[in-house]
Coordinates of C-alpha atoms in Angstrom, one line a residue:
X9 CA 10.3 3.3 -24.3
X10 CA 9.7 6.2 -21.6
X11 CA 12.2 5.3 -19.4
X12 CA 15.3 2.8 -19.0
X13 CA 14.2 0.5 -16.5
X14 CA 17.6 0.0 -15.2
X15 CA 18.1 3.8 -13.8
X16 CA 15.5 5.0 -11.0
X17 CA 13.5 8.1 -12.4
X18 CA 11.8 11.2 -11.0
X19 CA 8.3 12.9 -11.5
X20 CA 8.5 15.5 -9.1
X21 CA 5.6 17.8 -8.6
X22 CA 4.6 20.6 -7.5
X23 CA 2.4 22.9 -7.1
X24 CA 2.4 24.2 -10.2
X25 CA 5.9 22.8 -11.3
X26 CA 6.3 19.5 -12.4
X27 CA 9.4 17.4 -14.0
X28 CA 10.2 13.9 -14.9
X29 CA 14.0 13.0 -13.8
X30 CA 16.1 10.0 -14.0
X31 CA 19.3 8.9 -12.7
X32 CA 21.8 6.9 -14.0
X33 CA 24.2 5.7 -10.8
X34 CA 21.3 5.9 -8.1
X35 CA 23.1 9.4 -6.9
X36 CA 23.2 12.2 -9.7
X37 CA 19.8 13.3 -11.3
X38 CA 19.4 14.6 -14.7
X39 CA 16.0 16.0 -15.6
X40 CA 14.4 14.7 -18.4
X41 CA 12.0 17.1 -20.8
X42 CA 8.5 16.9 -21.7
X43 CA 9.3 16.1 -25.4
X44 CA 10.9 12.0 -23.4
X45 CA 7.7 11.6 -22.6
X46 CA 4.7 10.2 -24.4
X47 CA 2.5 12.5 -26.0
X48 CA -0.2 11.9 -23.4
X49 CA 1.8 12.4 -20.7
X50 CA 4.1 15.6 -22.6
X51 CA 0.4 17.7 -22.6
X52 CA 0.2 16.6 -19.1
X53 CA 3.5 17.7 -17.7
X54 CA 3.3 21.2 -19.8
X55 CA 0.1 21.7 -18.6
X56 CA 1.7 21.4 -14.6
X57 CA 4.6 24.0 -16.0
X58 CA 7.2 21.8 -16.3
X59 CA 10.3 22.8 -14.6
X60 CA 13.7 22.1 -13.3
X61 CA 13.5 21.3 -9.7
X62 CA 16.7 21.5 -7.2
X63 CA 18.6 18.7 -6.9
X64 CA 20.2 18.8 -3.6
X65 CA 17.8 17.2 -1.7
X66 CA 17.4 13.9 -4.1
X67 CA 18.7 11.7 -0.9
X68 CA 16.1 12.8 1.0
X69 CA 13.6 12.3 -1.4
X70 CA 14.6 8.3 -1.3
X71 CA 17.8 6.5 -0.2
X72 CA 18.5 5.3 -3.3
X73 CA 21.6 3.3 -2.9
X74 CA 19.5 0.5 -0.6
X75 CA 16.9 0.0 -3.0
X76 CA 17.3 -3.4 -4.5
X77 CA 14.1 -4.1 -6.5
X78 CA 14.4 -5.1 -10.0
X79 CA 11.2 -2.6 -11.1
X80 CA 9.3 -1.6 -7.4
X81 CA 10.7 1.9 -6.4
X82 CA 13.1 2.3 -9.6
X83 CA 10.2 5.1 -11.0
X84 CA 8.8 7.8 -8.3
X85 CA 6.5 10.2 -8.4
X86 CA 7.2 12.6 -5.4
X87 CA 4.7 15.9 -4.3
X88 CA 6.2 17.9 -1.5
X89 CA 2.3 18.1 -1.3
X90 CA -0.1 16.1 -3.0
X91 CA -4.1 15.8 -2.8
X92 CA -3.7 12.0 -3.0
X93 CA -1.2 9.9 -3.7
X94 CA -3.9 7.1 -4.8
X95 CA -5.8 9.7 -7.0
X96 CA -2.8 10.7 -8.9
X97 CA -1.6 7.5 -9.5
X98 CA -4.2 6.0 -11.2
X99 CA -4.2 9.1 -13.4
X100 CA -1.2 8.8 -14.3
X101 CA -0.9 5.1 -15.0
X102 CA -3.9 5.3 -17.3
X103 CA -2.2 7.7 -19.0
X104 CA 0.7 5.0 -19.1
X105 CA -1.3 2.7 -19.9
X106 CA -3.5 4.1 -22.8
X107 CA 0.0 4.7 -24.8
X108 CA 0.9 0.9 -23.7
X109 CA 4.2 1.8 -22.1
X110 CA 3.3 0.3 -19.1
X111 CA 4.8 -3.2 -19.0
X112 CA 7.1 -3.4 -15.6
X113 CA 6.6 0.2 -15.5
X114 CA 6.4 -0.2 -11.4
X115 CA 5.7 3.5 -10.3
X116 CA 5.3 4.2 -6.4
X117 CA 4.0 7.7 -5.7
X118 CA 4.5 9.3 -2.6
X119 CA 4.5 12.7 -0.6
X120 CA 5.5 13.9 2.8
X121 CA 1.8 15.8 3.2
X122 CA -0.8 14.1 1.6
X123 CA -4.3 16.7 2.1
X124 CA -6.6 14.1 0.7
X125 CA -6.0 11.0 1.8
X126 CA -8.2 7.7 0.2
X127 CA -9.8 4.7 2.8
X128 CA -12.4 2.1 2.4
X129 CA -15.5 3.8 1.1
X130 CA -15.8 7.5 1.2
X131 CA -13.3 8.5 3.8
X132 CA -10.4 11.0 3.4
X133 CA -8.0 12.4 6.0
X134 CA -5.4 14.9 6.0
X135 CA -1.8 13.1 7.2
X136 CA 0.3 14.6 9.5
X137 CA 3.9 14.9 8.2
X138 CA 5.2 11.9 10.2
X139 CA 3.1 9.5 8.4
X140 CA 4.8 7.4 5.7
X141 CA 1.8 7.9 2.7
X142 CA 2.6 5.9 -0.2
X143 CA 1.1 4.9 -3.4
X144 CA 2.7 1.9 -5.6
X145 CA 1.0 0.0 -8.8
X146 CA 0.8 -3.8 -9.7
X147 CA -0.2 -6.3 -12.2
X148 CA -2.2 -9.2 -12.1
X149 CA -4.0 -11.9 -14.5
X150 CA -5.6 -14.1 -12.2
X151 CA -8.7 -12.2 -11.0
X152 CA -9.7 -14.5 -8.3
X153 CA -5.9 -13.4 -6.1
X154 CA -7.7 -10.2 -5.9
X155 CA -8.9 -10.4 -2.4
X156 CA -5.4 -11.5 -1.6
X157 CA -3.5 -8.2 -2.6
X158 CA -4.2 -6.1 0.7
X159 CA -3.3 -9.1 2.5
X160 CA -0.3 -9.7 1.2
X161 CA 0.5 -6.4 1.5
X162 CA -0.1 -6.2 5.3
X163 CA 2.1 -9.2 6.1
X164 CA 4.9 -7.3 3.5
X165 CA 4.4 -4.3 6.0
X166 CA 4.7 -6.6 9.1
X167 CA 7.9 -8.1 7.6
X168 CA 9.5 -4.4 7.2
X169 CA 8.7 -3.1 10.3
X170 CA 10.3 -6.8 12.1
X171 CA 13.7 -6.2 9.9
X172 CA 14.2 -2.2 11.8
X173 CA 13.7 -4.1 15.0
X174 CA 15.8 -6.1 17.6
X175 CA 15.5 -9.6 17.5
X176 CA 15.0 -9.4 21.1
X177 CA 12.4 -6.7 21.0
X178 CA 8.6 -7.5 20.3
X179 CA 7.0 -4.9 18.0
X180 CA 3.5 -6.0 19.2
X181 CA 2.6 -4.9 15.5
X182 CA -0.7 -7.2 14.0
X183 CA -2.8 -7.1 11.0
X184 CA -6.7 -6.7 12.0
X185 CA -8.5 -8.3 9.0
X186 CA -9.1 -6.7 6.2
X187 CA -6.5 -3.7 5.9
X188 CA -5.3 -2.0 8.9
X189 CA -2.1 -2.7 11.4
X190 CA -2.4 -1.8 14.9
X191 CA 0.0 -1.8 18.1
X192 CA -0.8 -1.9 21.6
X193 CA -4.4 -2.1 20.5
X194 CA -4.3 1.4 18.4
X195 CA -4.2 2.1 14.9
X196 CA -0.7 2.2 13.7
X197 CA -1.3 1.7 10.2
X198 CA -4.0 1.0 6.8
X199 CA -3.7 -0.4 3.3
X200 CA -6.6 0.7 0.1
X201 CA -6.3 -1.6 -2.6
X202 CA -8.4 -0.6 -5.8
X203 CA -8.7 -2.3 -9.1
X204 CA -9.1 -1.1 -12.7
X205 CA -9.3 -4.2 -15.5
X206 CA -7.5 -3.3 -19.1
X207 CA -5.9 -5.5 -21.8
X208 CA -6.7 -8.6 -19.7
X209 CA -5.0 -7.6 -16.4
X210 CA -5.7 -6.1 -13.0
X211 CA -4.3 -2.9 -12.4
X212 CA -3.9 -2.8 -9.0
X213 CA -3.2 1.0 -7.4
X214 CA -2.4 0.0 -3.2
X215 CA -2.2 3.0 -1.1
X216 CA -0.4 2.6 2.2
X217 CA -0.7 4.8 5.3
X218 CA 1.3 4.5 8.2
X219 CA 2.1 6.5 11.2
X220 CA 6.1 6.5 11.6
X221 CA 6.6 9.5 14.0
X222 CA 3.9 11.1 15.2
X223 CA 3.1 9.6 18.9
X224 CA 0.0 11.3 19.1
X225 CA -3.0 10.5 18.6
X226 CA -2.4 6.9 18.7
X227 CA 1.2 5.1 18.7
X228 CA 4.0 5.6 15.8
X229 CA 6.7 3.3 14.4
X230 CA 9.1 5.3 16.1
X231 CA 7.9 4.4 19.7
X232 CA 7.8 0.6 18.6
X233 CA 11.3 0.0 17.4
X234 CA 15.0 0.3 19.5
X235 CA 15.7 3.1 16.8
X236 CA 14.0 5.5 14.4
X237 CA 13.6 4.8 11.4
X238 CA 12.7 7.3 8.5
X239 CA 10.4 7.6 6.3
X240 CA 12.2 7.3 3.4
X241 CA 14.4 4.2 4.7
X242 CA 11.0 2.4 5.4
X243 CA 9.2 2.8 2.1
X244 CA 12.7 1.2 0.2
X245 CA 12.9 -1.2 2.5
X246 CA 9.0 -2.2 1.9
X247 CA 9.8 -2.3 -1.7
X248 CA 12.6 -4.5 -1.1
X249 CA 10.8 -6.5 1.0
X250 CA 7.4 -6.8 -1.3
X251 CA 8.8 -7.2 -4.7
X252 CA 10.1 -10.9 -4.1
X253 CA 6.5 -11.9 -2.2
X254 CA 4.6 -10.8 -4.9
X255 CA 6.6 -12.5 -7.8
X256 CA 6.0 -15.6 -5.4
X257 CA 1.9 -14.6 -5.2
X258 CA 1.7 -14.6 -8.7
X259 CA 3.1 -18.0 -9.4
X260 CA 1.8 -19.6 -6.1
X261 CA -0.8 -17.4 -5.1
X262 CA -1.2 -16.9 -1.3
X263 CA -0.5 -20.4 0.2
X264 CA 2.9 -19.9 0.6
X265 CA 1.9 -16.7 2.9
X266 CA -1.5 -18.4 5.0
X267 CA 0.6 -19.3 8.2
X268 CA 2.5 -16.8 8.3
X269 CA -0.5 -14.3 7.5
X270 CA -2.4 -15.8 10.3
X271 CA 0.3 -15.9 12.9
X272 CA 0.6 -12.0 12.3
X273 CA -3.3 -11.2 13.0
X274 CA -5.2 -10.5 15.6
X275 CA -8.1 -13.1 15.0
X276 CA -7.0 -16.8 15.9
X277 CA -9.8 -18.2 17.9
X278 CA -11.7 -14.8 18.2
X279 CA -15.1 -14.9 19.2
X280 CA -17.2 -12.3 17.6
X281 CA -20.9 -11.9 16.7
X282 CA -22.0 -11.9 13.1
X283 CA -24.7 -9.6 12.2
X284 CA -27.6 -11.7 9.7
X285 CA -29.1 -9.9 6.8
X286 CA -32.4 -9.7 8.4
X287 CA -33.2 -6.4 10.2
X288 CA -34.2 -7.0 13.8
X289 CA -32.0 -10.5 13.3
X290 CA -29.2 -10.9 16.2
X291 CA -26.6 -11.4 16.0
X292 CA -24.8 -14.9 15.6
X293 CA -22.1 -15.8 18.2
X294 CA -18.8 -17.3 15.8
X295 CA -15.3 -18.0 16.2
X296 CA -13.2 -17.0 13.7
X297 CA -11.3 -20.3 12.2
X298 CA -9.3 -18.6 9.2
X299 CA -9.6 -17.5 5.6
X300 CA -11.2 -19.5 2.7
X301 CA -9.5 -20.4 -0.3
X302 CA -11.1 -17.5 -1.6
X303 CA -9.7 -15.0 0.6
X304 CA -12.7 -14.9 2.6
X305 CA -12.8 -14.4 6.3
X306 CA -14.0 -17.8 7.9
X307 CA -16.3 -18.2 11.1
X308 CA -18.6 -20.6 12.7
X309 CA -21.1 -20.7 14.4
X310 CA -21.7 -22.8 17.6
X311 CA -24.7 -24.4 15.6
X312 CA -22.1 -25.2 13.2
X313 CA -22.9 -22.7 10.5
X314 CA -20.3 -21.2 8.3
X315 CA -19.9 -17.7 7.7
X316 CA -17.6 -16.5 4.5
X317 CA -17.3 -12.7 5.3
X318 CA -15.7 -10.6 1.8
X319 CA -13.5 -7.8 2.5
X320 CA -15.3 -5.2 0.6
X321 CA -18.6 -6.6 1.7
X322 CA -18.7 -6.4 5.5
X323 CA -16.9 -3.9 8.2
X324 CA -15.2 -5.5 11.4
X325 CA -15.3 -3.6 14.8
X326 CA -12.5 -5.4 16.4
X327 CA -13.0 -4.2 20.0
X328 CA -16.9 -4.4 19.9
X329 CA -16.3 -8.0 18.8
X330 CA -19.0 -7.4 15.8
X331 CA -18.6 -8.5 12.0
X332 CA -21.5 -7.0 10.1
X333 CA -22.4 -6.1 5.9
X334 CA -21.5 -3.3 4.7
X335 CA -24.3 -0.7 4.1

């Protein structure tokens, strides 16, 4: 076994250092070696010139002490700066998984800069330093809860953010269908969710951006909430907060979540125009009605017709009030 699963574990990297640590009371860290590790993974780390990082700053790596997950959180990978978080993660968990040491083996990766930063499609970004970027890996049997993963992890993110603020103050935080969160009508936030199939499960990497302190260009956590919150505090919390919903997803898939989904978005009763498949087509005037049992997003039409829009099939501009297919 690579690691106890009751202590919370290291891989910090660098640039060109790298080392595996664990610790045993959630304070001290003890590094591990390359020879603990699995021979995949020992080439790997001697390859990044494995070495003893300093130990002082493990607090601020991640609060440990307020992480109550069973597996989510308990294993980190941690750049000071990292390419992407996404990228190395699923790297590494193939690794995991191709020695078959995977099993609960809940690794979160995440870095303060992040140069290369994964979205829908093709794009990348560089994130500023007060953006929360965050990688984290998941399990699943039932292909068809696929489409379900980024939103349950939107609503998880809309949970955090409500538990740092007041009961008394709104954070005017929604999800915009498929993947992003916005405030005040800008972009506060967005969630990647790729798959990978192997040994009869979904390997599910999710990569999470979201804007905690920076209050330019758009609008941060930080402006949102009666006080700040770091990044650090917010990514345990998330893990504290998403570990118990997705237990619940696997055994009851999203049904428990719909309403509360739904009352989080920005879409109830929206009016928008479909684009048709036909170039030169217009577009179809709809009102957004829900999502499908598939995880579809559901319009109609005034004639009555019935749109099922996919996630990874079609792109909504939310202000310009147009759904339309993906190219």
């Amino acid at each position: 076994m690579l690691l106890d699963l009751a202590r919370s574990s290291f891989l910090r990297l660098r640039h060109p250092a790298a080392a595996f640590m664990s610790a045993a009371d959630n304070t001290a860290m003890q590094l591990l070696s390359a020879s603990d590790l699995p021979a995949t993974i020992q080439s790997w780390a001697l390859s990044a010139h494995v070495q003893t990082p300093s130990s002082s700053n493990n607090d601020t790596i991640l609060p440990l002490t307020k992480l109550r997950t069973q597996h989510l959180g308990r294993h980190i990978l941690y750049g000071e700066t990292l390419p992407s978080t996404q990228t190395l993660l699923q790297k590494v968990s193939l690794e995991l998984r191709l020695t078959d040491v995977q099993r609960d083996f809940r690794l979160v990766c995440w870095t303060p800069s992040q140069q290369g930063g994964k979205g829908r499609g093709s794009n990348t970004w560089v994130s500023p330093q007060g953006c929360l970027t965050f990688s984290f890996q998941s399990s699943l049997t039932n292909g068809a809860s696929l489409p379900f993963a980024q939103y349950l992890v939107s609503l998880a993110l809309v949970r955090t953010i409500k538990l740092f603020a007041a009961a008394s103050t709104p954070t005017n935080v929604y999800i915009k269908w498929p993947n992003d969160l916005y405030a005040n009508n800008l972009k506060l936030g967005g969630i990647l969710c790729q798959s990978e199939y192997f040994q009869e499960r979904f390997h599910v990497t999710t990569g999470v951006g979201i804007n905690v302190s920076n209050p330019e260009p758009t609008v941060c956590l930080n402006q949102l909430l009666p006080s700040p919150v770091t990044k650090e505090t917010f990514l345990v919390e998330f893990c504290n907060v998403y570990e118990p919903m997705e237990e619940q997803f696997k055994t009851h898939g999203f049904a428990p979540f719909v309403d509360e989904y739904t009352a989080n978005w920005l879409h109830t009763n929206q009016v928008v125009q479909v684009q048709g498949d036909t170039p030169g087509e217009p577009p179809m005037k709809a009102t957004i009605q829900g999502l499908t049992a598939s995880g579809c997003l559901l319009a109609t039409s005034e004639s009555g017709r019935s749109y099922e829009l996919y996630p990874d099939g079609n792109s909504f501009d939310f202000f310009a009030g147009l759904l339309k297919r993906k190219l």
